[in-house]
mmCIF file of C-alpha atoms in Angstrom:
data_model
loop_
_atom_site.group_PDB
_atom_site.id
_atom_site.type_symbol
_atom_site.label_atom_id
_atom_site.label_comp_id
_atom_site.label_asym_id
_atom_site.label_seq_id
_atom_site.Cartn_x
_atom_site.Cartn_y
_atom_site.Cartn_z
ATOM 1 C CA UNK A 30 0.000 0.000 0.000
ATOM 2 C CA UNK A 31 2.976 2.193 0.084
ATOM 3 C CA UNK A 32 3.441 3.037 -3.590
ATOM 4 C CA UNK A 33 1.072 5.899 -4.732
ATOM 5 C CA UNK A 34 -1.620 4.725 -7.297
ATOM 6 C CA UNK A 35 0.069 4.131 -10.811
ATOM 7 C CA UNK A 36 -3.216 5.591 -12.556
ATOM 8 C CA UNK A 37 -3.602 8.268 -10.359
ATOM 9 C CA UNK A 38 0.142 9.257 -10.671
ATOM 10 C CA UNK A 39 -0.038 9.375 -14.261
ATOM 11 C CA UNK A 40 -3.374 10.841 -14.519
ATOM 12 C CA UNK A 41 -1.559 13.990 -12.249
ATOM 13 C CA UNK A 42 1.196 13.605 -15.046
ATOM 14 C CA UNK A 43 -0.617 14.195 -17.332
ATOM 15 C CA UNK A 44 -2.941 17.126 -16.579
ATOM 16 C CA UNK A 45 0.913 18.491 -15.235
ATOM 17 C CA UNK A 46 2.326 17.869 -18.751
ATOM 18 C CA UNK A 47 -0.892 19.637 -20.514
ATOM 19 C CA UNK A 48 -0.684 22.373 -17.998
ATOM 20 C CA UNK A 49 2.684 22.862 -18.344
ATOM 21 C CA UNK A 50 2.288 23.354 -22.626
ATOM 22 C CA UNK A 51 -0.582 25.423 -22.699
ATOM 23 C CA UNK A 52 1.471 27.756 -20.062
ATOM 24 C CA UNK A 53 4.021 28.083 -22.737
ATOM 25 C CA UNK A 54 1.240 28.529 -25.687
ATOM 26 C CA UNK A 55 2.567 25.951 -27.250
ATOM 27 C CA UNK A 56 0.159 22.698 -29.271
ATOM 28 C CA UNK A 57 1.010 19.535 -28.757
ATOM 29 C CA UNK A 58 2.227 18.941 -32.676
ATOM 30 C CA UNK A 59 4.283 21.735 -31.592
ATOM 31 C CA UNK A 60 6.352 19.970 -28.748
ATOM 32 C CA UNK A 61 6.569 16.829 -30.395
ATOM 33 C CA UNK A 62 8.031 18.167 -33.241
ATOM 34 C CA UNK A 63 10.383 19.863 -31.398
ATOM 35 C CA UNK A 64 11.552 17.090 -29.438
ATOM 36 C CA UNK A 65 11.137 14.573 -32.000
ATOM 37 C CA UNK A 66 8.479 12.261 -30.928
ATOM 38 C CA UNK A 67 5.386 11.090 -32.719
ATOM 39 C CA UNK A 68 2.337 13.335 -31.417
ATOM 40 C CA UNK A 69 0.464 10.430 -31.054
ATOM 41 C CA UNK A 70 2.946 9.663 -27.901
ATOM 42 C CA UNK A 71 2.226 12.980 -26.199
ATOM 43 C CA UNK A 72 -0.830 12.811 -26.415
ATOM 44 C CA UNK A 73 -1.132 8.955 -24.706
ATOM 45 C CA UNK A 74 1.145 10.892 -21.935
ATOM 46 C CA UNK A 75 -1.323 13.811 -21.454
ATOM 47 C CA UNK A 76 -3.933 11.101 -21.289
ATOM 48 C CA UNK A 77 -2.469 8.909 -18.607
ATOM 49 C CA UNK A 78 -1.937 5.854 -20.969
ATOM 50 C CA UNK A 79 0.239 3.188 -19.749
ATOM 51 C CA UNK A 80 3.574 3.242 -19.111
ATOM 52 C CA UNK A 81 4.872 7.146 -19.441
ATOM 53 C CA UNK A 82 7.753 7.873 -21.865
ATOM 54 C CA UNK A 83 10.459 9.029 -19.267
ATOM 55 C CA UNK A 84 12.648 10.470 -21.596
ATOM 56 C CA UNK A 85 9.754 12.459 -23.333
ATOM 57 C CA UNK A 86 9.149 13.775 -20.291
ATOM 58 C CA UNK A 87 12.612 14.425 -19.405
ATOM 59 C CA UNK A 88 12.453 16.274 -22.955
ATOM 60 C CA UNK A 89 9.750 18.671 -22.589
ATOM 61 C CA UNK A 90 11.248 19.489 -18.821
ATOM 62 C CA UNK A 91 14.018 20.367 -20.865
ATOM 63 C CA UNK A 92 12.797 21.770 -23.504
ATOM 64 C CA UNK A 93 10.855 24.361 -21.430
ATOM 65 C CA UNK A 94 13.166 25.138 -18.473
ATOM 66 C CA UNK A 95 11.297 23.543 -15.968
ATOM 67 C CA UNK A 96 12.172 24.487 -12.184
ATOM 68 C CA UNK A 97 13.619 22.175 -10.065
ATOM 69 C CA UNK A 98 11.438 21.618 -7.783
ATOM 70 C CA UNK A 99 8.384 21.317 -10.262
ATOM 71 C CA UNK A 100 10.784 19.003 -12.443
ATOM 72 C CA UNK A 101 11.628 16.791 -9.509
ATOM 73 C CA UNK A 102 7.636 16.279 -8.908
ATOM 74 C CA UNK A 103 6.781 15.778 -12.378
ATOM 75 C CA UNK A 104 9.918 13.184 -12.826
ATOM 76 C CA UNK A 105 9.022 11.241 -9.786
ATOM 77 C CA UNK A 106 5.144 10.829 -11.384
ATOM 78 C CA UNK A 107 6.400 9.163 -14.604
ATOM 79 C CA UNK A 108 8.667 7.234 -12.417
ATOM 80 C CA UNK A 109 5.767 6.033 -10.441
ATOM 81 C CA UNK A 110 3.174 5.665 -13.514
ATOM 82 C CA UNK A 111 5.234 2.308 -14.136
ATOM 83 C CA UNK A 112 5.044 0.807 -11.186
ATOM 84 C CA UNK A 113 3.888 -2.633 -11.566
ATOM 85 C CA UNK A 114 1.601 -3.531 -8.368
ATOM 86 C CA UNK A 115 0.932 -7.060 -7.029
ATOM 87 C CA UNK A 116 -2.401 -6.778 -9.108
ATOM 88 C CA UNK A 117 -0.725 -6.758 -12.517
ATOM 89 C CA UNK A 118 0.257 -10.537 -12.093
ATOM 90 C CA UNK A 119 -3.012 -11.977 -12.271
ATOM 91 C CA UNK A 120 -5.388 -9.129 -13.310
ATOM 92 C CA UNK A 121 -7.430 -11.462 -16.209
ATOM 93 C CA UNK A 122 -8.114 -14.094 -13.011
ATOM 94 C CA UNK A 123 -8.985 -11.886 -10.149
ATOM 95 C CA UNK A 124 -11.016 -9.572 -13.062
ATOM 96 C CA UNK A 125 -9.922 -6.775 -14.141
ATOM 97 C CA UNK A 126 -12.466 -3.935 -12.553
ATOM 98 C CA UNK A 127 -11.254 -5.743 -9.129
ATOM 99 C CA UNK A 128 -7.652 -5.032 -10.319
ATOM 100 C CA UNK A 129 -8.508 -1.498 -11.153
ATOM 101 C CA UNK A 130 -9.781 -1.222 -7.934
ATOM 102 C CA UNK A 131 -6.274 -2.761 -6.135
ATOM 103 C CA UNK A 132 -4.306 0.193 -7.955
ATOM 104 C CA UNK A 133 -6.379 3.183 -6.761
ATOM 105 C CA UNK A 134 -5.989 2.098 -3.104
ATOM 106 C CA UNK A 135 -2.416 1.772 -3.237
ATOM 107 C CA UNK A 136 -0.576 4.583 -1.270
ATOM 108 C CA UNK A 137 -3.901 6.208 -0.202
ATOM 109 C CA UNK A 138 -4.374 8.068 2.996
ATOM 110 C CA UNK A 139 -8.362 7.356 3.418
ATOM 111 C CA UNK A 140 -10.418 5.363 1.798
ATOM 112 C CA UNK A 141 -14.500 6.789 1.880
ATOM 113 C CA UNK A 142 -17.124 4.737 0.490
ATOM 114 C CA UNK A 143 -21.013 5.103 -0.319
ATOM 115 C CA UNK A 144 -22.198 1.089 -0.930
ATOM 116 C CA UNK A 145 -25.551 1.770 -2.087
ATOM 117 C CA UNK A 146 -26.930 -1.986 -2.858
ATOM 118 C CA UNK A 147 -24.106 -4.262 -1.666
ATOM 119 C CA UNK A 148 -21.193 -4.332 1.038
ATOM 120 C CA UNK A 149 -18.403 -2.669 -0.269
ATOM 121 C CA UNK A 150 -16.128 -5.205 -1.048
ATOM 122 C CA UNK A 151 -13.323 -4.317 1.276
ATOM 123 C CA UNK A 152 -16.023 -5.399 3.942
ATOM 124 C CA UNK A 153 -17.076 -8.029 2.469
ATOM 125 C CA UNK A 154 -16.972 -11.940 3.630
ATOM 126 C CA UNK A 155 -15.031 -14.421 1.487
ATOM 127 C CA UNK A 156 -18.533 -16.302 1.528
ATOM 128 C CA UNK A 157 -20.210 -13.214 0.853
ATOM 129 C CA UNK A 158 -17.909 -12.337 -2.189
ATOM 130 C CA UNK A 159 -17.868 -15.708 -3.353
ATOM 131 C CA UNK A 160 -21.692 -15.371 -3.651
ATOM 132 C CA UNK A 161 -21.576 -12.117 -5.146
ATOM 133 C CA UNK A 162 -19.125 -13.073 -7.912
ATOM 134 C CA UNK A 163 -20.969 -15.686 -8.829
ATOM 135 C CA UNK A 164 -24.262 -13.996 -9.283
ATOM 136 C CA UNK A 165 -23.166 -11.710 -11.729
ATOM 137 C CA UNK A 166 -20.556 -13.720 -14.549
ATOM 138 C CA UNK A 167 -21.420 -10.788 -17.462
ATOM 139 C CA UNK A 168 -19.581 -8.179 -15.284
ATOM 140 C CA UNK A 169 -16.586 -10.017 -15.844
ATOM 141 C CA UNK A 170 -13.727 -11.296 -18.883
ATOM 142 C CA UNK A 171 -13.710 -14.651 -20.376
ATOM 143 C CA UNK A 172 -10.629 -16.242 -17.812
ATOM 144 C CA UNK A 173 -12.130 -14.546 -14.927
ATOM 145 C CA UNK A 174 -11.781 -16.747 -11.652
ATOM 146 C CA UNK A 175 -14.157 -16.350 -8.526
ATOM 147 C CA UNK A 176 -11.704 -18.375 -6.617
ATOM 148 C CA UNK A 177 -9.036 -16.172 -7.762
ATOM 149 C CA UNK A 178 -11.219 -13.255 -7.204
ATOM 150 C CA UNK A 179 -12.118 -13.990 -3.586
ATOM 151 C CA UNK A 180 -7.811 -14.102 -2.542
ATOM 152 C CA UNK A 181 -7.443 -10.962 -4.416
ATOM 153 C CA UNK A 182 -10.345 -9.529 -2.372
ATOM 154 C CA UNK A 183 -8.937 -11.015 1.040
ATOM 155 C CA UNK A 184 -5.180 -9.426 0.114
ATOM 156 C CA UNK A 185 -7.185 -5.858 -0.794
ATOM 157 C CA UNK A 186 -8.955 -6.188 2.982
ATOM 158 C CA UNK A 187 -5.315 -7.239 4.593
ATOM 159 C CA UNK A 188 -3.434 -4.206 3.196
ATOM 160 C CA UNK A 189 -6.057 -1.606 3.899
ATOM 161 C CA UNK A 190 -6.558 -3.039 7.258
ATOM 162 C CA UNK A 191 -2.775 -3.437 8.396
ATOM 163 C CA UNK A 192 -0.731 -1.403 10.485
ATOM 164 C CA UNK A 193 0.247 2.217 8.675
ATOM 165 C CA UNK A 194 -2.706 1.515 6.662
ATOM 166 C CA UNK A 195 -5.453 3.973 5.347
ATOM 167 C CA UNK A 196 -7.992 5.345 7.655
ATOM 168 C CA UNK A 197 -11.475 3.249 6.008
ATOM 169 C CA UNK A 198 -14.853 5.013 5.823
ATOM 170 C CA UNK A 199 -18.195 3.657 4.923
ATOM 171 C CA UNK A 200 -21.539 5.079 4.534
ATOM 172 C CA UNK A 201 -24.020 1.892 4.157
ATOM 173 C CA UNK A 202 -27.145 2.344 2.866
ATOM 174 C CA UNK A 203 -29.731 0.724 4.795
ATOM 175 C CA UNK A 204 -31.283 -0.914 1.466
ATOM 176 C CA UNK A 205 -27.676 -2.538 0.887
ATOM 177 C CA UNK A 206 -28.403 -4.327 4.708
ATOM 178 C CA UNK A 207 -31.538 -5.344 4.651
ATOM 179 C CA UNK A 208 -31.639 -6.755 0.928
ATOM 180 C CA UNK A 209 -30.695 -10.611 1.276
ATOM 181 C CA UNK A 210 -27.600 -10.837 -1.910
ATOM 182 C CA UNK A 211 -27.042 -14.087 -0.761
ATOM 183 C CA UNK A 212 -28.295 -16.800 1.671
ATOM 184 C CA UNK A 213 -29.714 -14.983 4.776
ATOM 185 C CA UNK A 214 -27.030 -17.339 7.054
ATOM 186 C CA UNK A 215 -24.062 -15.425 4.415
ATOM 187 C CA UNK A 216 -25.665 -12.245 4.996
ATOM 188 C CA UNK A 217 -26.259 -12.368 8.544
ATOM 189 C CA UNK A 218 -22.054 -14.088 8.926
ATOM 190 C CA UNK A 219 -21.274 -10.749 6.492
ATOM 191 C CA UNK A 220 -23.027 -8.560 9.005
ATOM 192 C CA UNK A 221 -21.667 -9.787 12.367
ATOM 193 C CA UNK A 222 -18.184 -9.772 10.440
ATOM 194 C CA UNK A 223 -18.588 -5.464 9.772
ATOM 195 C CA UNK A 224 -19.066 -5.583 13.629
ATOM 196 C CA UNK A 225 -16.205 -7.094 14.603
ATOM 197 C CA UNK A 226 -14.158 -5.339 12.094
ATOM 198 C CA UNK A 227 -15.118 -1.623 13.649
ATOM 199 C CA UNK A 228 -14.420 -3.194 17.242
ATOM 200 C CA UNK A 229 -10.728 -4.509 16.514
ATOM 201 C CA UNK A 230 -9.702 -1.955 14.023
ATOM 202 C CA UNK A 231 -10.184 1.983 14.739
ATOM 203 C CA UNK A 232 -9.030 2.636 11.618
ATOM 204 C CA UNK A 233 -12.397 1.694 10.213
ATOM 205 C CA UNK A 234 -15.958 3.600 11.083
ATOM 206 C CA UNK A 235 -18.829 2.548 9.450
ATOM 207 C CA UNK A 236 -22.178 4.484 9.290
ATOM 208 C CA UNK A 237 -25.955 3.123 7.946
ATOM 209 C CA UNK A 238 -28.094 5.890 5.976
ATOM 210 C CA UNK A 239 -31.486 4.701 6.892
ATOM 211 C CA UNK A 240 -34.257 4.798 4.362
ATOM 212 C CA UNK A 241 -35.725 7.608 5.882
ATOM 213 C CA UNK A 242 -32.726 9.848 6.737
ATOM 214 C CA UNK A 243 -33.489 13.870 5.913
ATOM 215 C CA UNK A 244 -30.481 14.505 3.835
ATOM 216 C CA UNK A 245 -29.676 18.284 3.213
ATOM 217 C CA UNK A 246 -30.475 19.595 0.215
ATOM 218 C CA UNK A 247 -32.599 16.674 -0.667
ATOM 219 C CA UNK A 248 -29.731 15.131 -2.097
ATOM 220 C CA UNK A 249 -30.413 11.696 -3.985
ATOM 221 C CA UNK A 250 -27.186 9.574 -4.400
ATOM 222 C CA UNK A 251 -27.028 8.121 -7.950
ATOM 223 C CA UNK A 252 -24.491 5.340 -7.879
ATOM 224 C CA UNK A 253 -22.373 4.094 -5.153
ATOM 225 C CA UNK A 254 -18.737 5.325 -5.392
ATOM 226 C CA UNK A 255 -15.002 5.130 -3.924
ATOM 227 C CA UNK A 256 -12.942 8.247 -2.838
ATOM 228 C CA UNK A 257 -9.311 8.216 -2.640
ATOM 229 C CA UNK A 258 -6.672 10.137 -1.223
ATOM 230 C CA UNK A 259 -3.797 9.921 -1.507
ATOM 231 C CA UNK A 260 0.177 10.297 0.395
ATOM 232 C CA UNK A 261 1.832 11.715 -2.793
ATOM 233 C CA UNK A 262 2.746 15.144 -2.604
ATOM 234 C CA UNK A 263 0.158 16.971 -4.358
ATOM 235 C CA UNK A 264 -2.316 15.020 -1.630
ATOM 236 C CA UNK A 265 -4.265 13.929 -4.928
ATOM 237 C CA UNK A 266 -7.839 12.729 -4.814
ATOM 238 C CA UNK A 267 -9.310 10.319 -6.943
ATOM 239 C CA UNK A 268 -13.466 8.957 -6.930
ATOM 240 C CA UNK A 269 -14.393 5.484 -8.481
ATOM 241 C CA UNK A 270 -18.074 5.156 -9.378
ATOM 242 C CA UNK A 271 -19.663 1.994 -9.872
ATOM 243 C CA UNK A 272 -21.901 1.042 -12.750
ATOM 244 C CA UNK A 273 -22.900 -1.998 -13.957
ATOM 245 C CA UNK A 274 -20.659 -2.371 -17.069
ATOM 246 C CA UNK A 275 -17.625 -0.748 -16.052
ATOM 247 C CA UNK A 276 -16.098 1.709 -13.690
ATOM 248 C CA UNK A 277 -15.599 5.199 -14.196
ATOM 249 C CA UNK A 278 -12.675 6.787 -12.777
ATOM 250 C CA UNK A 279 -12.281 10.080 -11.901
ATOM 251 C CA UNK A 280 -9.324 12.462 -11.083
ATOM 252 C CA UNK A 281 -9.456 15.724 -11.848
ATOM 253 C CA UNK A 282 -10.917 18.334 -9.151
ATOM 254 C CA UNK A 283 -13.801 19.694 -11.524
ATOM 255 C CA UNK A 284 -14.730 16.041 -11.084
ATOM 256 C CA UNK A 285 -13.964 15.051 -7.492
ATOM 257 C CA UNK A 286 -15.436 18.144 -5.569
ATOM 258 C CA UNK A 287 -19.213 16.988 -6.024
ATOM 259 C CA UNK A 288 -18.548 13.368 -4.750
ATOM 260 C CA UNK A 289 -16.877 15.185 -1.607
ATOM 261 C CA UNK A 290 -19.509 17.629 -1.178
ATOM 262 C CA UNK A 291 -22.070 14.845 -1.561
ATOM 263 C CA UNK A 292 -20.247 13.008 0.659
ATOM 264 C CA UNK A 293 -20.553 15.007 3.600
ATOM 265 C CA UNK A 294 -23.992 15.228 3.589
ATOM 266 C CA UNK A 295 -24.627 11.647 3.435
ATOM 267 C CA UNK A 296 -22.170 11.031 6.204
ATOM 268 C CA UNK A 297 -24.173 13.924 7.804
ATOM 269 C CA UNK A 298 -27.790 12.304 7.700
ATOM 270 C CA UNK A 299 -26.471 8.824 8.730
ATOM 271 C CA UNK A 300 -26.299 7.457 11.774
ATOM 272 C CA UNK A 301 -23.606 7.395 13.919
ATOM 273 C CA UNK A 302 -21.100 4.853 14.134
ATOM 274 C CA UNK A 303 -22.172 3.083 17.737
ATOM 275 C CA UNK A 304 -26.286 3.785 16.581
ATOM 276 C CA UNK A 305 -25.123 1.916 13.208
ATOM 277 C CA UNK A 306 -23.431 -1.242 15.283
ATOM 278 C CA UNK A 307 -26.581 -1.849 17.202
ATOM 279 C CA UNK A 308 -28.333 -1.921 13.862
ATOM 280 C CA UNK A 309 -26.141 -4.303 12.014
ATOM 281 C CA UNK A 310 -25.975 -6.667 14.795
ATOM 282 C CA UNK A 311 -29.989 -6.322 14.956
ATOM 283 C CA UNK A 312 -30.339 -6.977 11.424
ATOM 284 C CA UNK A 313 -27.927 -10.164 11.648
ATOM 285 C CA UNK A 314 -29.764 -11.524 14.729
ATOM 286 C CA UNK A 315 -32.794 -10.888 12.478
ATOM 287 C CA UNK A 316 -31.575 -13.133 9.266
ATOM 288 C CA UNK A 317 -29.955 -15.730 12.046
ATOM 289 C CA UNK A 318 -30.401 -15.661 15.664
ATOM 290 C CA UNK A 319 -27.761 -16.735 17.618
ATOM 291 C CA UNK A 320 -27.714 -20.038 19.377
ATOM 292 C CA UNK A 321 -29.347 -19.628 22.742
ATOM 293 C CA UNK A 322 -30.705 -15.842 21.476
ATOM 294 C CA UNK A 323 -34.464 -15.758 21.463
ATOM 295 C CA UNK A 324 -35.442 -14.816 17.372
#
């Protein structure tokens, strides 16, 4: 979890790079002629493609007298855009949007979720994943694994939850606890298991928006969605939002500011970390009762 996002480092790289050109007035046919590079490459580099050119970028620091300091940031970026996590070894297995997932919370700071249907899957059960996965087969590739899937999920819960981790938020949405997405026994197990995560970790507060919660503003949540941020420097920010063919990442401010705004009021009309305990262990006693509990 130490090594800052390699998408979100060269997503910054890239905005940096554009920023950088358009302070000088120059086009990007411009540069690249200058330097001698297709425009076709500066333009995968301004767009956060896969593995940055390093000397490209070493070129255009040169090429436009970049400061030191501002050099040294944008240098360390493309160094980091090729970082090759743990996730890259196995991506087709554990499925790809999982794999996604694995890259933006490397190196993050604090993790903040909305789930609005299901657990979020750092929360999640291996029972409960294992369920989950196997529900759904179109949302994943043709080698796709659940087996594979469910490690990849356990090793994602391990890092975040490990010492010098990231500080883990979660706004639940009450519909997301109370709707059975697997067998009630699962569900209830998945329950008790958030429970006992919040008691032996501190790093980790989870809050239920009821059904009925006033929100300010009236706000109506449209998707369930990750933030991310991060220990780089620039103390970037990135927000995953989950739909049901893929995921759609975004990083630039413009884009991030509404999810944290939104954000706060959610966290704002739910309830409150020891009111939300009592409900989860209600609701699992509900599904299962405990041996010797009356149901």
């Amino acid at each position: 979890m130490n090594h800052p996002s390699p998408y979100v480092r060269r997503q910054w790289l890239g905005r940096e790079i554009r920023r950088l050109r358009e302070e000088h007035g120059l086009t990007g046919e411009a540069i690249a002629r200058a330097l001698g590079f297709p425009r076709q490459q500066l333009s995968a580099l301004e767009n956060g493609h896969l593995g940055p050119d390093i000397d490209l970028v070493s070129g255009i620091c040169d090429y436009l007298s970049v400061g030191v300091n501002r050099r040294t940031a944008i240098m360390d970026a493309a160094t980091d855009g090729w970082t090759r996590g743990w996730w890259t070894a196995d991506t087709e297995r554990m499925g790809i949007r999982q794999a996604i997932y694995a890259d933006l919370e490397s190196g993050t700071k604090t993790i903040t979720e909305y789930a609005m249907a299901l657990i979020p899957g750092l929360l999640q059960t291996p029972a409960f994943a294992d369920a989950r996965l196997r529900s759904d087969p179109g949302r994943q590739g043709g080698r796709f694994d659940p087996a594979a899937a469910v490690a990849a999920r356990a090793r994602r819960q391990s890092l975040v939850l490990a010492t010098g981790g990231p500080c883990y938020e979660a706004v639940i949405d009450e519909f997301a606890i109370r709707r059975c997405a697997a067998d009630p026994v699962v569900v209830a197990d998945q329950l008790r298991h958030i429970v006992a995560v919040c008691a032996n970790h501190p790093s980790v507060s989870v809050q239920v928006l009821p059904v009925d919660a006033s929100i300010r503003g009236h706000s109506a949540p449209r998707s369930a969605y990750s933030i991310y941020r991060y220990r780089d420097p620039q103390s970037s920010h990135a927000v995953a939002v989950d739909t049901l063919t893929k995921d759609l990442i975004h990083t630039d401010p413009s884009e991030v500011d509404p999810y944290l705004n939104l954000h706060s009021r959610l966290k704002a009309a739910a309830l409150s970390p020891d009111v939300s305990i009592r409900l989860l262990r209600a609701a699992a006693e509900h599904l299962a009762p405990t041996e010797g509990v009356p149901a």
